[in-house]
Short mmCIF file of C-alpha atoms in Angstrom, two decimals:
data_model
loop_
_atom_site.label_atom_id
_atom_site.label_comp_id
_atom_site.label_asym_id
_atom_site.label_seq_id
_atom_site.Cartn_x
_atom_site.Cartn_y
_atom_site.Cartn_z
CA MET A 1395 23.69 38.00 49.87
CA ALA A 1396 20.59 35.88 50.25
CA THR A 1397 18.93 35.55 53.62
CA ARG A 1398 18.17 32.18 55.13
CA GLY A 1399 14.48 32.70 54.28
CA GLY A 1400 15.43 33.63 50.73
CA THR A 1401 17.47 30.45 50.40
CA ARG A 1402 14.49 28.38 51.55
CA LEU A 1403 12.31 30.19 49.00
CA THR A 1404 14.84 29.57 46.22
CA LEU A 1405 15.07 25.86 47.09
CA ALA A 1406 11.26 25.62 47.18
CA ILE A 1407 11.07 27.15 43.71
CA MET A 1408 13.75 24.75 42.44
CA PHE A 1409 11.88 21.71 43.84
CA ALA A 1410 8.63 22.98 42.38
CA MET A 1411 10.27 23.40 38.97
CA ALA A 1412 11.78 19.92 39.19
CA ASN A 1413 8.38 18.45 40.08
CA LEU A 1414 6.83 20.36 37.20
CA LEU A 1415 9.40 18.96 34.79
CA THR A 1416 8.88 15.47 36.16
CA CYS A 1417 5.11 15.80 35.78
CA ALA A 1418 5.61 17.07 32.24
CA GLN A 1419 7.10 13.75 31.16
CA ALA A 1420 5.58 10.31 30.73
CA THR A 1421 7.22 6.98 29.89
CA ALA A 1422 6.31 4.63 27.07
CA ASN A 1423 5.43 1.02 27.86
CA TYR A 1424 6.21 -1.52 25.15
CA GLU A 1425 4.06 -4.27 26.64
CA VAL A 1426 1.06 -3.67 24.43
CA VAL A 1427 -1.78 -5.72 22.95
CA PRO A 1428 -0.97 -7.90 21.10
CA ILE A 1429 2.25 -8.57 22.98
CA PRO A 1430 5.35 -8.50 20.71
CA ASP A 1431 7.50 -11.62 20.36
CA ASN A 1432 10.66 -10.11 21.80
CA ILE A 1433 11.20 -6.93 23.85
CA GLU A 1434 14.79 -6.28 24.92
CA ILE A 1435 15.07 -3.18 27.13
CA LYS A 1436 18.57 -1.64 27.18
CA GLU A 1437 20.34 0.58 29.67
CA GLY A 1438 21.05 4.19 28.83
CA LYS A 1439 19.59 7.56 28.09
CA PRO A 1440 16.03 7.41 26.68
CA PHE A 1441 14.72 8.98 23.51
CA VAL A 1442 12.54 11.94 24.46
CA LEU A 1443 9.67 12.59 22.08
CA ASP A 1444 8.77 16.26 21.97
CA GLY A 1445 7.74 18.92 19.50
CA SER A 1446 11.21 19.04 17.93
CA THR A 1447 11.04 15.42 16.73
CA THR A 1448 10.81 14.77 12.98
CA ILE A 1449 9.32 11.76 11.19
CA VAL A 1450 11.48 10.66 8.27
CA CYS A 1451 11.04 7.97 5.58
CA THR A 1452 14.10 6.18 4.19
CA ASN A 1453 12.61 6.12 0.68
CA ASP A 1454 9.84 7.72 -1.32
CA ASP A 1455 7.55 4.68 -1.36
CA PRO A 1456 4.03 6.20 -1.41
CA GLN A 1457 2.77 3.61 1.06
CA LEU A 1458 5.58 4.43 3.48
CA ARG A 1459 4.76 8.12 3.13
CA LYS A 1460 1.14 7.35 4.00
CA ASN A 1461 2.39 5.43 7.04
CA ALA A 1462 4.40 8.46 8.12
CA THR A 1463 1.41 10.76 7.79
CA MET A 1464 -0.73 8.32 9.74
CA LEU A 1465 1.91 8.07 12.49
CA ALA A 1466 2.01 11.86 12.76
CA GLY A 1467 -1.77 11.84 13.14
CA TYR A 1468 -1.64 9.19 15.87
CA ILE A 1469 1.00 11.14 17.80
CA LYS A 1470 -0.98 14.37 17.53
CA ASP A 1471 -4.14 12.67 18.76
CA ILE A 1472 -2.34 11.05 21.72
CA THR A 1473 0.06 13.80 22.80
CA GLY A 1474 -1.05 16.99 21.05
CA MET A 1475 2.33 17.26 19.30
CA ASP A 1476 2.16 18.16 15.60
CA LEU A 1477 5.33 16.57 14.21
CA PRO A 1478 6.62 17.34 10.72
CA VAL A 1479 7.04 14.57 8.14
CA SER A 1480 9.99 14.81 5.77
CA GLN A 1481 12.03 12.65 3.42
CA GLY A 1482 15.56 11.50 4.18
CA ASN A 1483 17.96 8.61 4.04
CA LEU A 1484 19.98 7.47 7.02
CA PHE A 1485 22.74 6.09 4.84
CA THR A 1486 23.50 9.21 2.80
CA GLY A 1487 22.99 11.81 5.47
CA LYS A 1488 22.15 11.37 9.15
CA PRO A 1489 18.87 13.13 10.00
CA GLN A 1490 19.32 16.29 11.98
CA GLY A 1491 17.95 16.25 15.52
CA LYS A 1492 15.70 13.66 17.09
CA THR A 1493 14.10 11.47 14.45
CA ILE A 1494 11.56 8.69 14.04
CA LEU A 1495 12.86 6.84 11.00
CA LEU A 1496 10.52 4.61 8.98
CA SER A 1497 11.78 1.93 6.62
CA SER A 1498 10.44 -1.11 4.77
CA GLU A 1499 13.66 -2.99 3.96
CA LEU A 1500 13.80 -5.40 6.89
CA LEU A 1501 15.00 -8.85 5.83
CA SER A 1502 12.39 -11.42 6.85
CA ASP A 1503 10.44 -14.28 5.32
CA ASN A 1504 7.31 -12.77 6.84
CA PRO A 1505 6.23 -9.59 5.01
CA GLU A 1506 4.37 -8.36 8.11
CA ALA A 1507 7.42 -8.61 10.39
CA TYR A 1508 8.84 -5.47 11.97
CA GLN A 1509 11.54 -4.26 14.32
CA ILE A 1510 11.70 -1.20 16.58
CA ASN A 1511 15.07 0.08 17.76
CA VAL A 1512 15.24 3.03 20.15
CA THR A 1513 18.43 5.00 20.81
CA PRO A 1514 18.73 8.45 22.44
CA ASP A 1515 18.51 10.21 19.08
CA ILE A 1516 16.66 7.88 16.70
CA ILE A 1517 13.64 5.59 16.82
CA MET A 1518 13.88 3.19 13.90
CA ILE A 1519 10.65 1.42 12.91
CA GLY A 1520 11.57 -1.05 10.21
CA GLY A 1521 9.24 -3.42 8.39
CA ALA A 1522 9.77 -6.23 5.92
CA SER A 1523 7.25 -4.32 3.78
CA PRO A 1524 5.18 -1.17 4.22
CA ALA A 1525 2.62 -3.43 5.93
CA GLY A 1526 5.25 -4.64 8.39
CA ASN A 1527 6.24 -1.04 9.04
CA PHE A 1528 2.57 -0.22 9.71
CA TYR A 1529 2.35 -2.91 12.40
CA GLY A 1530 5.51 -1.54 13.98
CA ILE A 1531 3.78 1.84 14.03
CA GLN A 1532 0.78 0.26 15.78
CA THR A 1533 3.02 -1.12 18.54
CA PHE A 1534 4.80 2.24 18.85
CA ARG A 1535 1.47 4.08 18.96
CA LYS A 1536 0.05 1.83 21.67
CA SER A 1537 3.21 2.18 23.76
CA ILE A 1538 2.59 5.93 24.17
CA PRO A 1539 0.67 6.85 27.34
CA VAL A 1540 -2.42 8.92 26.62
CA GLU A 1541 -1.32 12.07 28.43
CA LYS A 1542 -1.47 15.25 26.40
CA GLY A 1543 0.85 18.11 27.14
CA LYS A 1544 3.78 15.90 28.14
CA SER A 1545 6.98 14.88 26.45
CA ILE A 1546 7.36 11.10 26.24
CA GLU A 1547 10.43 9.12 27.30
CA PHE A 1548 11.10 5.99 25.28
CA PRO A 1549 13.53 3.62 27.02
CA GLN A 1550 16.17 2.20 24.71
CA VAL A 1551 14.87 -1.06 23.30
CA ASN A 1552 15.11 -3.63 20.54
CA ILE A 1553 11.72 -5.12 19.60
CA SER A 1554 11.33 -7.84 16.99
CA ASP A 1555 7.92 -9.18 16.10
CA SER A 1556 5.84 -10.96 13.45
CA PRO A 1557 2.34 -12.42 13.39
CA GLN A 1558 1.47 -16.04 14.06
CA PHE A 1559 -1.23 -16.02 11.34
CA GLY A 1560 -1.46 -14.25 8.01
CA TYR A 1561 -5.26 -14.08 8.14
CA ARG A 1562 -6.50 -11.99 11.08
CA GLY A 1563 -10.14 -11.34 10.51
CA ALA A 1564 -13.17 -9.48 11.81
CA HIS A 1565 -16.65 -9.91 10.39
CA PHE A 1566 -19.34 -7.23 10.15
CA ASP A 1567 -22.96 -7.99 9.27
CA VAL A 1568 -24.57 -4.93 7.67
CA ALA A 1569 -27.50 -6.84 6.16
CA ARG A 1570 -29.64 -7.32 9.28
CA HIS A 1571 -28.99 -3.77 10.42
CA PHE A 1572 -27.36 -1.28 8.09
CA PHE A 1573 -24.32 0.74 9.15
CA PRO A 1574 -23.23 3.68 6.97
CA ALA A 1575 -19.85 3.94 5.31
CA ASP A 1576 -18.42 6.24 8.00
CA SER A 1577 -19.19 3.62 10.65
CA VAL A 1578 -17.54 0.93 8.54
CA LYS A 1579 -14.44 3.13 8.28
CA THR A 1580 -14.36 3.52 12.05
CA TYR A 1581 -14.68 -0.27 12.33
CA ILE A 1582 -11.63 -0.49 10.06
CA ASP A 1583 -9.72 1.95 12.30
CA MET A 1584 -10.58 -0.23 15.27
CA MET A 1585 -9.28 -3.27 13.38
CA ALA A 1586 -5.99 -1.50 12.61
CA LEU A 1587 -5.50 -0.75 16.32
CA HIS A 1588 -5.73 -4.53 16.91
CA ASN A 1589 -3.37 -5.54 14.05
CA MET A 1590 -6.16 -7.15 12.02
CA ASN A 1591 -5.93 -7.40 8.25
CA ARG A 1592 -9.15 -8.94 6.86
CA LEU A 1593 -12.64 -7.41 7.02
CA HIS A 1594 -15.32 -9.97 6.17
CA TRP A 1595 -18.16 -7.71 5.01
CA HIS A 1596 -21.53 -9.52 5.12
CA LEU A 1597 -23.46 -7.52 2.53
CA THR A 1598 -26.54 -9.61 1.69
CA ASP A 1599 -29.08 -11.67 3.59
CA ASP A 1600 -32.80 -12.37 4.01
CA GLN A 1601 -33.34 -8.92 5.56
CA GLY A 1602 -31.57 -6.73 3.02
CA TRP A 1603 -29.21 -6.38 0.04
CA ARG A 1604 -26.64 -3.60 0.53
CA LEU A 1605 -24.34 -3.85 -2.52
CA PRO A 1606 -25.21 -1.93 -5.72
CA LEU A 1607 -24.59 -3.80 -8.97
CA LYS A 1608 -24.72 -2.16 -12.40
CA LYS A 1609 -26.25 -5.15 -14.17
CA HIS A 1610 -28.89 -5.80 -11.52
CA PRO A 1611 -30.05 -2.51 -9.93
CA GLU A 1612 -33.31 -4.20 -8.90
CA LEU A 1613 -31.44 -5.99 -6.12
CA ILE A 1614 -31.22 -2.57 -4.45
CA THR A 1615 -34.50 -1.02 -5.59
CA LYS A 1616 -36.52 -4.07 -4.49
CA GLY A 1617 -34.21 -5.78 -2.04
CA SER A 1618 -32.75 -3.15 0.27
CA VAL A 1619 -35.76 -1.97 2.33
CA ARG A 1620 -37.95 -4.27 4.45
CA ARG A 1621 -41.43 -3.23 5.55
CA GLY A 1622 -40.54 -3.39 9.23
CA THR A 1623 -38.64 -5.26 11.92
CA CYS A 1624 -39.73 -7.54 14.73
CA ILE A 1625 -39.67 -5.99 18.19
CA GLY A 1626 -37.00 -7.49 20.40
CA LYS A 1627 -37.25 -11.28 20.26
CA ASP A 1628 -40.99 -11.39 19.56
CA PHE A 1629 -41.07 -12.85 16.03
CA SER A 1630 -44.86 -12.44 15.90
CA SER A 1631 -44.45 -8.65 16.08
CA CYS A 1632 -43.49 -6.02 13.52
CA ASP A 1633 -42.91 -2.32 14.14
CA SER A 1634 -44.14 -1.56 10.57
CA ILE A 1635 -41.37 1.02 10.16
CA PRO A 1636 -39.68 0.61 6.74
CA TYR A 1637 -36.02 -0.15 7.35
CA GLY A 1638 -33.05 -0.43 5.03
CA GLY A 1639 -30.19 1.22 3.28
CA PHE A 1640 -27.43 0.50 0.81
CA TYR A 1641 -24.02 1.78 -0.17
CA THR A 1642 -23.35 3.72 -3.34
CA SER A 1643 -20.65 2.49 -5.70
CA ALA A 1644 -18.51 5.48 -4.69
CA GLU A 1645 -18.89 4.61 -1.00
CA ILE A 1646 -17.90 0.99 -1.62
CA GLN A 1647 -14.75 2.10 -3.43
CA ASP A 1648 -13.96 4.67 -0.75
CA VAL A 1649 -14.20 2.01 1.97
CA ILE A 1650 -12.03 -0.39 -0.05
CA ASN A 1651 -9.35 2.31 -0.44
CA TYR A 1652 -9.61 3.37 3.20
CA ALA A 1653 -9.06 -0.22 4.30
CA ALA A 1654 -6.16 -0.71 1.89
CA ASP A 1655 -4.36 2.31 3.36
CA ARG A 1656 -4.49 0.43 6.66
CA TYR A 1657 -3.38 -2.88 5.08
CA ILE A 1658 -6.81 -4.41 5.51
CA THR A 1659 -8.31 -6.45 2.68
CA ILE A 1660 -12.09 -6.49 2.39
CA ILE A 1661 -13.63 -9.88 1.68
CA PRO A 1662 -17.25 -9.40 0.60
CA GLU A 1663 -19.86 -12.05 1.28
CA ILE A 1664 -22.74 -12.85 -1.05
CA ASP A 1665 -24.50 -15.57 0.92
CA LEU A 1666 -25.95 -18.32 -1.30
CA PRO A 1667 -27.98 -20.41 -2.06
CA GLY A 1668 -29.78 -19.83 1.26
CA HIS A 1669 -30.21 -16.47 3.01
CA MET A 1670 -31.36 -15.12 -0.38
CA LEU A 1671 -34.81 -13.63 0.30
CA ALA A 1672 -33.57 -10.21 -0.80
CA ALA A 1673 -32.69 -11.62 -4.22
CA LEU A 1674 -35.95 -13.61 -4.40
CA THR A 1675 -37.93 -10.46 -3.60
CA ALA A 1676 -36.40 -8.91 -6.69
CA HIS A 1677 -36.62 -12.13 -8.74
CA PRO A 1678 -39.55 -14.27 -7.50
CA ASP A 1679 -39.27 -16.53 -10.55
CA LEU A 1680 -35.93 -17.82 -9.15
CA GLY A 1681 -37.52 -19.46 -6.10
CA CYS A 1682 -38.95 -22.97 -5.96
CA THR A 1683 -42.53 -21.77 -5.28
CA GLY A 1684 -42.55 -18.71 -7.53
CA GLY A 1685 -43.36 -16.45 -4.60
CA PRO A 1686 -44.38 -13.79 -3.97
CA TYR A 1687 -41.52 -13.15 -1.57
CA GLU A 1688 -40.63 -10.28 0.70
CA LEU A 1689 -37.67 -9.33 2.86
CA TRP A 1690 -37.88 -10.98 6.22
CA THR A 1691 -38.90 -8.83 9.17
CA ILE A 1692 -37.66 -11.48 11.60
CA TRP A 1693 -34.42 -13.37 12.19
CA GLY A 1694 -33.47 -17.00 11.78
CA VAL A 1695 -33.31 -19.35 8.80
CA ALA A 1696 -35.86 -19.01 5.97
CA ASP A 1697 -37.13 -22.06 4.13
CA ASP A 1698 -37.18 -20.20 0.82
CA VAL A 1699 -33.85 -20.42 -1.02
CA LEU A 1700 -32.65 -20.14 -4.60
CA CYS A 1701 -34.13 -22.85 -6.85
CA ALA A 1702 -31.15 -25.00 -7.80
CA GLY A 1703 -33.08 -26.51 -10.72
CA ASN A 1704 -33.75 -23.15 -12.38
CA GLU A 1705 -31.24 -22.11 -15.04
CA GLY A 1706 -32.07 -18.47 -14.38
CA VAL A 1707 -30.46 -18.84 -10.95
CA TYR A 1708 -27.13 -19.73 -12.53
CA ASN A 1709 -27.37 -16.76 -14.90
CA LEU A 1710 -28.01 -14.42 -11.95
CA LEU A 1711 -25.13 -15.90 -9.94
CA ASP A 1712 -22.81 -15.54 -12.92
CA ASP A 1713 -23.72 -11.87 -13.31
CA VAL A 1714 -23.56 -11.06 -9.60
CA LEU A 1715 -20.32 -12.84 -8.77
CA THR A 1716 -18.55 -11.58 -11.88
CA GLU A 1717 -19.35 -8.00 -10.93
CA VAL A 1718 -18.45 -8.56 -7.27
CA ALA A 1719 -15.08 -9.91 -8.41
CA GLU A 1720 -14.54 -6.77 -10.49
CA ILE A 1721 -15.36 -4.46 -7.57
CA PHE A 1722 -13.29 -6.07 -4.81
CA PRO A 1723 -9.54 -6.67 -5.26
CA SER A 1724 -9.48 -9.43 -2.64
CA GLU A 1725 -8.09 -12.82 -3.63
CA TYR A 1726 -11.10 -14.40 -1.89
CA ILE A 1727 -14.85 -13.91 -2.18
CA HIS A 1728 -17.08 -15.41 0.53
CA ILE A 1729 -20.11 -17.20 -0.91
CA GLY A 1730 -21.76 -18.41 2.30
CA GLY A 1731 -23.22 -21.89 1.90
CA ASP A 1732 -24.61 -21.97 5.43
CA GLU A 1733 -28.08 -22.69 6.75
CA CYS A 1734 -29.68 -23.71 3.46
CA PRO A 1735 -32.77 -25.82 4.26
CA LYS A 1736 -33.51 -28.50 1.68
CA ASP A 1737 -37.31 -28.73 2.18
CA ARG A 1738 -38.13 -26.62 -0.88
CA TRP A 1739 -35.71 -28.62 -3.03
CA LYS A 1740 -37.20 -31.93 -1.92
CA ALA A 1741 -40.64 -30.78 -3.07
CA CYS A 1742 -39.54 -28.89 -6.20
CA PRO A 1743 -39.89 -30.71 -9.56
CA LYS A 1744 -37.15 -28.58 -11.11
CA CYS A 1745 -34.67 -29.35 -8.33
CA GLN A 1746 -35.49 -33.04 -8.38
CA ALA A 1747 -35.08 -33.10 -12.16
CA LYS A 1748 -31.68 -31.44 -11.76
CA ILE A 1749 -30.68 -34.09 -9.24
CA VAL A 1750 -31.62 -36.83 -11.73
CA GLU A 1751 -29.79 -35.02 -14.55
CA LEU A 1752 -26.62 -34.84 -12.44
CA GLY A 1753 -26.94 -38.44 -11.29
CA PHE A 1754 -26.98 -37.63 -7.58
CA THR A 1755 -28.16 -40.23 -5.08
CA ASP A 1756 -28.15 -40.49 -1.31
CA ASP A 1757 -25.17 -42.22 0.26
CA GLU A 1758 -23.65 -42.65 3.72
CA HIS A 1759 -21.88 -39.29 3.47
CA SER A 1760 -24.40 -36.95 1.87
CA SER A 1761 -28.00 -36.69 0.72
CA LYS A 1762 -28.71 -35.98 -2.93
CA GLU A 1763 -29.93 -32.49 -1.92
CA GLU A 1764 -26.64 -31.80 -0.14
CA LYS A 1765 -24.87 -32.83 -3.32
CA LEU A 1766 -27.11 -30.41 -5.24
CA GLN A 1767 -25.95 -27.61 -2.95
CA SER A 1768 -22.35 -28.63 -3.62
CA HIS A 1769 -23.15 -28.36 -7.34
CA VAL A 1770 -24.36 -24.75 -6.84
CA MET A 1771 -21.24 -23.93 -4.81
CA SER A 1772 -19.00 -25.48 -7.46
CA PHE A 1773 -20.70 -23.39 -10.13
CA ALA A 1774 -20.06 -20.23 -8.09
CA THR A 1775 -16.47 -21.35 -7.55
CA ASP A 1776 -15.96 -21.75 -11.30
CA VAL A 1777 -17.43 -18.30 -12.02
CA LEU A 1778 -15.03 -16.70 -9.57
CA ALA A 1779 -12.08 -18.78 -10.78
CA ARG A 1780 -12.54 -17.24 -14.23
CA GLN A 1781 -12.00 -13.88 -12.51
CA GLY A 1782 -8.88 -15.14 -10.73
CA LYS A 1783 -10.67 -15.49 -7.38
CA LYS A 1784 -11.00 -18.24 -4.79
CA ILE A 1785 -13.94 -18.92 -2.52
CA ILE A 1786 -14.48 -19.05 1.21
CA GLY A 1787 -17.56 -20.82 2.53
CA TRP A 1788 -19.05 -21.60 5.92
CA ASP A 1789 -18.30 -25.12 7.12
CA GLU A 1790 -21.59 -26.52 5.71
CA ILE A 1791 -19.83 -26.62 2.34
CA LEU A 1792 -18.10 -29.76 3.62
CA GLU A 1793 -21.38 -31.68 3.59
CA GLY A 1794 -21.99 -32.38 -0.08
CA GLY A 1795 -18.43 -32.44 -1.33
CA LEU A 1796 -15.93 -29.58 -1.19
CA PRO A 1797 -15.19 -27.53 -4.32
CA ASP A 1798 -11.55 -27.44 -5.40
CA ASN A 1799 -9.43 -24.75 -3.69
CA ALA A 1800 -12.29 -23.81 -1.36
CA VAL A 1801 -11.41 -22.37 2.04
CA VAL A 1802 -13.61 -23.52 4.91
CA MET A 1803 -14.66 -20.99 7.55
CA SER A 1804 -15.28 -23.13 10.61
CA TRP A 1805 -18.09 -21.62 12.67
CA ARG A 1806 -19.92 -24.57 14.26
CA GLY A 1807 -16.92 -25.19 16.49
CA ALA A 1808 -13.38 -26.07 15.43
CA GLU A 1809 -14.31 -29.42 13.89
CA GLY A 1810 -14.94 -28.06 10.41
CA GLY A 1811 -11.47 -26.54 10.29
CA GLN A 1812 -9.93 -29.73 11.62
CA LYS A 1813 -11.72 -31.79 8.97
CA ALA A 1814 -10.82 -29.40 6.14
CA ALA A 1815 -7.14 -29.34 7.15
CA GLY A 1816 -7.12 -33.13 7.27
CA MET A 1817 -8.44 -33.16 3.69
CA GLY A 1818 -5.70 -30.77 2.58
CA HIS A 1819 -7.97 -27.73 2.37
CA ASP A 1820 -7.23 -24.36 3.95
CA ALA A 1821 -9.43 -23.22 6.82
CA ILE A 1822 -10.16 -20.19 8.97
CA MET A 1823 -11.18 -20.71 12.57
CA ALA A 1824 -14.24 -18.66 13.60
CA PRO A 1825 -15.95 -20.90 16.17
CA TYR A 1826 -19.19 -19.63 17.71
CA THR A 1827 -17.96 -21.03 21.03
CA HIS A 1828 -15.30 -18.31 21.30
CA TYR A 1829 -15.86 -15.69 18.61
CA TYR A 1830 -19.54 -15.02 18.03
CA LEU A 1831 -19.45 -11.58 19.56
CA ASP A 1832 -23.19 -11.02 19.39
CA TYR A 1833 -23.25 -13.27 22.48
CA TYR A 1834 -23.36 -11.75 25.96
CA GLN A 1835 -19.99 -11.07 27.56
CA SER A 1836 -21.37 -11.24 31.10
CA LYS A 1837 -23.76 -13.46 33.02
CA ASP A 1838 -25.31 -10.26 34.34
CA THR A 1839 -27.51 -10.00 31.25
CA GLU A 1840 -29.99 -7.59 32.83
CA ASN A 1841 -27.29 -4.93 32.83
CA GLU A 1842 -26.03 -5.70 29.33
CA PRO A 1843 -27.46 -4.53 26.00
CA LEU A 1844 -29.77 -6.99 24.25
CA SER A 1845 -27.92 -9.85 22.60
CA ILE A 1846 -28.89 -12.99 20.74
CA GLY A 1847 -28.05 -15.10 23.80
CA GLY A 1848 -25.16 -17.28 24.86
CA TYR A 1849 -22.18 -16.24 26.95
CA ILE A 1850 -18.63 -15.60 25.78
CA PRO A 1851 -16.56 -13.77 28.40
CA LEU A 1852 -13.23 -12.14 27.65
CA SER A 1853 -11.37 -15.08 29.18
CA LYS A 1854 -13.12 -17.51 26.78
CA SER A 1855 -12.08 -15.51 23.72
CA TYR A 1856 -8.53 -15.38 25.06
CA SER A 1857 -8.38 -19.14 25.64
CA PHE A 1858 -8.88 -20.40 22.08
CA GLU A 1859 -6.13 -22.62 20.66
CA PRO A 1860 -6.37 -22.56 16.83
CA TYR A 1861 -4.12 -25.61 16.34
CA GLU A 1862 -5.87 -27.85 18.84
CA GLY A 1863 -6.77 -31.11 17.11
CA ILE A 1864 -4.61 -30.27 14.08
CA SER A 1865 -1.65 -32.52 13.33
CA PRO A 1866 1.69 -30.72 12.87
CA GLU A 1867 1.82 -31.58 9.16
CA ASN A 1868 -1.64 -30.02 8.60
CA ARG A 1869 -1.16 -26.81 10.57
CA GLN A 1870 -0.09 -24.98 7.42
CA HIS A 1871 -3.74 -25.19 6.32
CA ILE A 1872 -5.00 -23.08 9.22
CA LEU A 1873 -4.82 -19.63 7.64
CA GLY A 1874 -5.96 -17.74 10.71
CA VAL A 1875 -8.70 -16.79 13.14
CA GLN A 1876 -11.75 -14.54 12.89
CA ALA A 1877 -14.49 -13.16 15.15
CA ASN A 1878 -18.00 -12.59 13.81
CA LEU A 1879 -20.48 -9.86 14.64
CA TRP A 1880 -24.06 -10.63 13.58
CA THR A 1881 -26.37 -7.67 14.02
CA GLU A 1882 -29.92 -8.98 14.40
CA TYR A 1883 -30.14 -7.34 17.82
CA ILE A 1884 -27.57 -4.61 17.24
CA HIS A 1885 -29.27 -1.43 16.02
CA THR A 1886 -26.55 1.18 16.63
CA PHE A 1887 -22.84 1.49 16.02
CA ASP A 1888 -22.22 2.24 19.70
CA HIS A 1889 -23.77 -1.14 20.48
CA ALA A 1890 -21.62 -2.81 17.80
CA GLN A 1891 -18.46 -1.32 19.31
CA TYR A 1892 -19.49 -2.44 22.78
CA MET A 1893 -19.92 -6.03 21.62
CA VAL A 1894 -16.45 -6.34 20.03
CA LEU A 1895 -14.44 -4.32 22.55
CA PRO A 1896 -12.51 -5.50 24.45
CA ARG A 1897 -13.01 -9.06 23.14
CA TRP A 1898 -11.18 -8.03 19.97
CA ALA A 1899 -8.14 -7.44 22.18
CA ALA A 1900 -8.23 -11.08 23.28
CA LEU A 1901 -8.76 -12.15 19.68
CA SER A 1902 -5.85 -10.05 18.43
CA GLU A 1903 -3.45 -11.76 20.79
CA VAL A 1904 -4.61 -15.20 19.61
CA GLN A 1905 -4.25 -14.04 16.00
CA TRP A 1906 -0.85 -12.39 16.37
CA SER A 1907 1.25 -13.45 19.34
CA ASP A 1908 3.24 -16.56 20.17
CA PRO A 1909 0.90 -18.84 22.15
CA LYS A 1910 3.73 -19.45 24.63
CA SER A 1911 3.31 -15.85 25.79
CA ARG A 1912 -0.38 -16.36 26.66
CA ASP A 1913 -1.12 -15.16 30.22
CA PHE A 1914 -4.61 -13.85 30.95
CA ASP A 1915 -3.67 -11.88 34.08
CA ALA A 1916 -0.77 -10.15 32.30
CA PHE A 1917 -3.04 -9.55 29.33
CA LYS A 1918 -5.57 -7.72 31.51
CA GLN A 1919 -2.85 -5.37 32.75
CA ARG A 1920 -1.90 -4.54 29.19
CA LEU A 1921 -5.57 -4.24 28.25
CA SER A 1922 -6.07 -1.42 30.77
CA ARG A 1923 -3.57 0.72 28.81
CA LEU A 1924 -5.20 -0.22 25.50
CA GLN A 1925 -8.52 0.95 26.89
CA ASP A 1926 -6.98 4.41 27.30
CA HIS A 1927 -6.69 4.40 23.51
CA TYR A 1928 -10.33 3.28 23.22
CA LYS A 1929 -11.31 6.31 25.28
CA LEU A 1930 -9.07 8.63 23.28
CA ASN A 1931 -10.74 7.55 20.04
CA GLY A 1932 -14.24 7.67 21.46
CA TYR A 1933 -14.84 3.92 21.11
CA ASN A 1934 -17.62 2.44 23.22
CA TYR A 1935 -16.40 -0.63 25.09
CA SER A 1936 -17.27 -2.97 27.91
CA ASN A 1937 -15.43 -2.96 31.22
CA ARG A 1938 -16.31 -6.61 31.77
CA GLN A 1939 -13.21 -8.72 32.32
CA GLU A 1940 -14.76 -12.06 33.25
#
């Protein structure tokens, strides 16, 4: 018979064990970033995720199997649990034991829609396609608290969700400063965490050409390394340290495949007819002055551009764009069209002769040189159309007449997108006012890494309304929203991560969630949990929440 002291000792042990069990569990929170459309919590016993849980696919779709493997990897990284992945079918034989069941047969008009249903024994993540299933996995992943060594309780729930926009983009400039393929893949992983699906890869500019082409290897051998870089913002300086880099063909294909596994389409940009000093360095005969040219060691807008009166330019563009179209499976190729000064064209006999040949004259809408640029863009559009591709261009392509089927990327504010939609053209909103993430994210610039200038706090990125100024009948032409990262002053990948995180979180909610759910204070609470996942993955991010 136990003594009174023994009873107290036994009770103390029981309480200690109960506390230990309580501490060994954590609870999932479905209010993630971006916030799902509908979260319906239900009463009842939770699903407890532990080492005995199995991940099962309802069919042998190879994409769904990849999703399952990726989910297992996420869970292991977050919790330490190494869950098995197996095949099964709920309708011919109920899975044994606790199961996370993945499917891609959800009925929805939106292929990226998903549902999550949690019962005590099964978590069903169903998508209208493997892509929809993947976005369900992202919500599930972000709902898990980052606490290794604990089982996770998932309250019973029905979640239904789909994105507001089909185009959810992030831009990465690797021309001003080069970032190796592994960094680009990490950038893609970061995009997946934020439910993004388009990587706009800026591969060429005045400071470097990064894309190898079989027919024109000289674009790399002569156009990928500059003789130095200006120091800070002193354009009169040069560190005289050769700088450059380029991707191999194998690396390009590896990045394309890596992105595709995460349902991200890469849209390459070959910026033309301006921002082409790298090409002119390799082909000085294609400039208006004949050169010599060299890669710029400074930033800004160069006067030297492709000579639009030189037939050799059109031959080069045909070769380059045809090969780019063969490399990248994207429906769209970005061909720039921005910041193309016309001074060289005004003084160039060849360009002026071309203007006369084409019958261009100044009018109230456009100068004859702007119409010449439109001619170059139309030529590039036709080359890509032969390859089954469409073009995206910066909003300057509106100035001389818009090529057929062109998509306008509105960067100088929202006006370009508004104008394009009013003309019946598709547009992507990427206004510098909200989504140029090379701008400072705090007014305390002395304690921030060097940036190009400007100020875009988290709250500003969160506040953007893509449909503002768009009539209801034209809203179908707004394909989506994108943030841009220009890297003139961004030398390292840690710095690049810091500039986009956490402003990508604000962007992702604008891209994905119902605008009626927009609440900045609630968003910041959800952001704090997302930042746990930033830490887990080793992402560098800002704590600024202005």
